[in-house]
GROMACS .gro file of C-alpha atoms in nm:
model
  143
    1UNK     CA    1   3.459  -3.471  -3.022
    2UNK     CA    2   3.396  -3.536  -2.656
    3UNK     CA    3   3.117  -3.381  -2.512
    4UNK     CA    4   3.186  -3.146  -2.228
    5UNK     CA    5   2.991  -3.185  -1.919
    6UNK     CA    6   2.736  -2.907  -1.808
    7UNK     CA    7   2.776  -2.783  -2.169
    8UNK     CA    8   2.548  -2.494  -2.253
    9UNK     CA    9   2.374  -2.711  -2.531
   10UNK     CA   10   2.274  -2.944  -2.291
   11UNK     CA   11   2.158  -2.749  -2.051
   12UNK     CA   12   1.817  -2.694  -2.229
   13UNK     CA   13   1.790  -3.050  -2.276
   14UNK     CA   14   1.806  -3.117  -1.899
   15UNK     CA   15   1.532  -2.878  -1.816
   16UNK     CA   16   1.334  -2.994  -2.068
   17UNK     CA   17   1.365  -3.347  -1.949
   18UNK     CA   18   1.266  -3.200  -1.582
   19UNK     CA   19   0.989  -2.978  -1.723
   20UNK     CA   20   0.848  -3.283  -1.880
   21UNK     CA   21   0.856  -3.520  -1.540
   22UNK     CA   22   0.702  -3.243  -1.384
   23UNK     CA   23   0.407  -3.234  -1.614
   24UNK     CA   24   0.400  -3.636  -1.565
   25UNK     CA   25   0.548  -3.789  -1.257
   26UNK     CA   26   0.338  -3.786  -0.958
   27UNK     CA   27   0.530  -4.006  -0.717
   28UNK     CA   28   0.776  -3.758  -0.586
   29UNK     CA   29   1.022  -4.060  -0.512
   30UNK     CA   30   1.001  -4.157  -0.860
   31UNK     CA   31   1.048  -3.783  -0.973
   32UNK     CA   32   1.313  -3.718  -0.778
   33UNK     CA   33   1.534  -4.078  -0.864
   34UNK     CA   34   1.488  -3.930  -1.234
   35UNK     CA   35   1.610  -3.598  -1.173
   36UNK     CA   36   1.906  -3.759  -0.975
   37UNK     CA   37   1.978  -3.978  -1.282
   38UNK     CA   38   1.920  -3.672  -1.533
   39UNK     CA   39   2.172  -3.459  -1.359
   40UNK     CA   40   2.428  -3.732  -1.323
   41UNK     CA   41   2.388  -3.796  -1.691
   42UNK     CA   42   2.406  -3.410  -1.776
   43UNK     CA   43   2.705  -3.377  -1.602
   44UNK     CA   44   2.877  -3.704  -1.727
   45UNK     CA   45   2.902  -3.843  -1.345
   46UNK     CA   46   2.947  -4.182  -1.281
   47UNK     CA   47   2.771  -4.120  -0.945
   48UNK     CA   48   2.513  -3.875  -0.798
   49UNK     CA   49   2.309  -3.856  -0.473
   50UNK     CA   50   2.039  -3.673  -0.333
   51UNK     CA   51   2.086  -3.598   0.068
   52UNK     CA   52   1.770  -3.528   0.282
   53UNK     CA   53   1.788  -3.354   0.601
   54UNK     CA   54   1.675  -3.526   0.909
   55UNK     CA   55   1.646  -3.208   1.140
   56UNK     CA   56   1.559  -3.414   1.474
   57UNK     CA   57   1.853  -3.611   1.422
   58UNK     CA   58   2.093  -3.309   1.315
   59UNK     CA   59   2.204  -3.575   1.001
   60UNK     CA   60   2.179  -3.585   0.630
   61UNK     CA   61   2.083  -3.941   0.490
   62UNK     CA   62   2.130  -4.045   0.130
   63UNK     CA   63   1.730  -4.082   0.001
   64UNK     CA   64   1.836  -4.135  -0.372
   65UNK     CA   65   2.204  -4.236  -0.467
   66UNK     CA   66   2.390  -4.430  -0.717
   67UNK     CA   67   2.554  -4.643  -0.429
   68UNK     CA   68   2.517  -5.036  -0.523
   69UNK     CA   69   2.781  -5.125  -0.241
   70UNK     CA   70   2.568  -4.940   0.068
   71UNK     CA   71   2.206  -4.879   0.113
   72UNK     CA   72   2.225  -4.549   0.276
   73UNK     CA   73   2.504  -4.284   0.364
   74UNK     CA   74   2.446  -4.088   0.710
   75UNK     CA   75   2.613  -3.799   0.781
   76UNK     CA   76   2.595  -3.532   1.064
   77UNK     CA   77   2.515  -3.217   0.934
   78UNK     CA   78   2.900  -3.031   0.910
   79UNK     CA   79   3.038  -3.352   0.836
   80UNK     CA   80   3.207  -3.411   0.457
   81UNK     CA   81   3.149  -3.166   0.195
   82UNK     CA   82   2.753  -3.305   0.187
   83UNK     CA   83   2.737  -3.218   0.542
   84UNK     CA   84   2.944  -2.866   0.504
   85UNK     CA   85   2.704  -2.772   0.234
   86UNK     CA   86   2.398  -2.861   0.447
   87UNK     CA   87   2.568  -2.612   0.702
   88UNK     CA   88   2.656  -2.336   0.503
   89UNK     CA   89   2.434  -2.342   0.221
   90UNK     CA   90   2.728  -2.294  -0.013
   91UNK     CA   91   2.822  -2.446  -0.334
   92UNK     CA   92   3.116  -2.651  -0.332
   93UNK     CA   93   3.291  -2.773  -0.624
   94UNK     CA   94   3.609  -2.958  -0.548
   95UNK     CA   95   3.816  -3.105  -0.866
   96UNK     CA   96   4.047  -3.298  -0.600
   97UNK     CA   97   3.822  -3.463  -0.338
   98UNK     CA   98   4.057  -3.655  -0.219
   99UNK     CA   99   4.279  -3.349  -0.080
  100UNK     CA  100   3.986  -3.139   0.049
  101UNK     CA  101   3.996  -3.081   0.406
  102UNK     CA  102   3.589  -3.128   0.413
  103UNK     CA  103   3.625  -3.485   0.251
  104UNK     CA  104   3.489  -3.777   0.457
  105UNK     CA  105   3.641  -4.057   0.329
  106UNK     CA  106   3.505  -4.338   0.534
  107UNK     CA  107   3.226  -4.384   0.248
  108UNK     CA  108   3.484  -4.449   0.002
  109UNK     CA  109   3.652  -4.684   0.217
  110UNK     CA  110   3.315  -4.878   0.300
  111UNK     CA  111   3.239  -4.884  -0.078
  112UNK     CA  112   3.567  -4.902  -0.253
  113UNK     CA  113   3.533  -4.659  -0.450
  114UNK     CA  114   3.747  -4.329  -0.510
  115UNK     CA  115   3.592  -3.997  -0.539
  116UNK     CA  116   3.786  -3.798  -0.738
  117UNK     CA  117   3.609  -3.477  -0.749
  118UNK     CA  118   3.252  -3.349  -0.653
  119UNK     CA  119   2.997  -3.075  -0.710
  120UNK     CA  120   2.777  -3.038  -0.408
  121UNK     CA  121   2.480  -2.809  -0.446
  122UNK     CA  122   2.226  -2.720  -0.194
  123UNK     CA  123   1.848  -2.770  -0.269
  124UNK     CA  124   1.603  -2.573  -0.080
  125UNK     CA  125   1.221  -2.658  -0.041
  126UNK     CA  126   1.019  -2.345  -0.039
  127UNK     CA  127   0.967  -2.172   0.295
  128UNK     CA  128   1.224  -2.421   0.461
  129UNK     CA  129   1.545  -2.249   0.634
  130UNK     CA  130   1.835  -2.279   0.403
  131UNK     CA  131   2.050  -2.368   0.713
  132UNK     CA  132   2.069  -2.473   1.098
  133UNK     CA  133   2.126  -2.128   1.203
  134UNK     CA  134   1.842  -2.011   1.041
  135UNK     CA  135   1.643  -2.301   1.145
  136UNK     CA  136   1.726  -2.265   1.474
  137UNK     CA  137   1.671  -1.845   1.451
  138UNK     CA  138   1.304  -1.934   1.324
  139UNK     CA  139   1.242  -2.121   1.591
  140UNK     CA  140   1.358  -1.854   1.850
  141UNK     CA  141   1.103  -1.697   2.067
  142UNK     CA  142   1.029  -1.377   1.932
  143UNK     CA  143   1.007  -1.072   2.185
   0.00000   0.00000   0.00000
């Protein structure tokens, strides 16, 4: 029987693997790259990307990605599905990415890869604003 991505019986093993990494891995880059790999494997995804926010440039950039064709992806906050998630803090699951109006197909054009479906989830640092609007509100002068 084919395994179902994200099946409930697999979730504890991913969590246990991440917990084990947190206890043993000190290099944050190595830790995050391994977590991206574990999540891709658990979701049975051929590719996965972790984007970070460059607040000074109002952009997202790929920090850890399964992208053999290109070194980095940069998107404006609000551009593409990942940019939408960064702007809104919403989770987006699209079973037909090519038909999703938010999908930014220039990355597929550059890589020759065809994205079929995407699951995009925001990840927040503790104490950090969750969206650009919250960031602006946090920086506004208090009266």
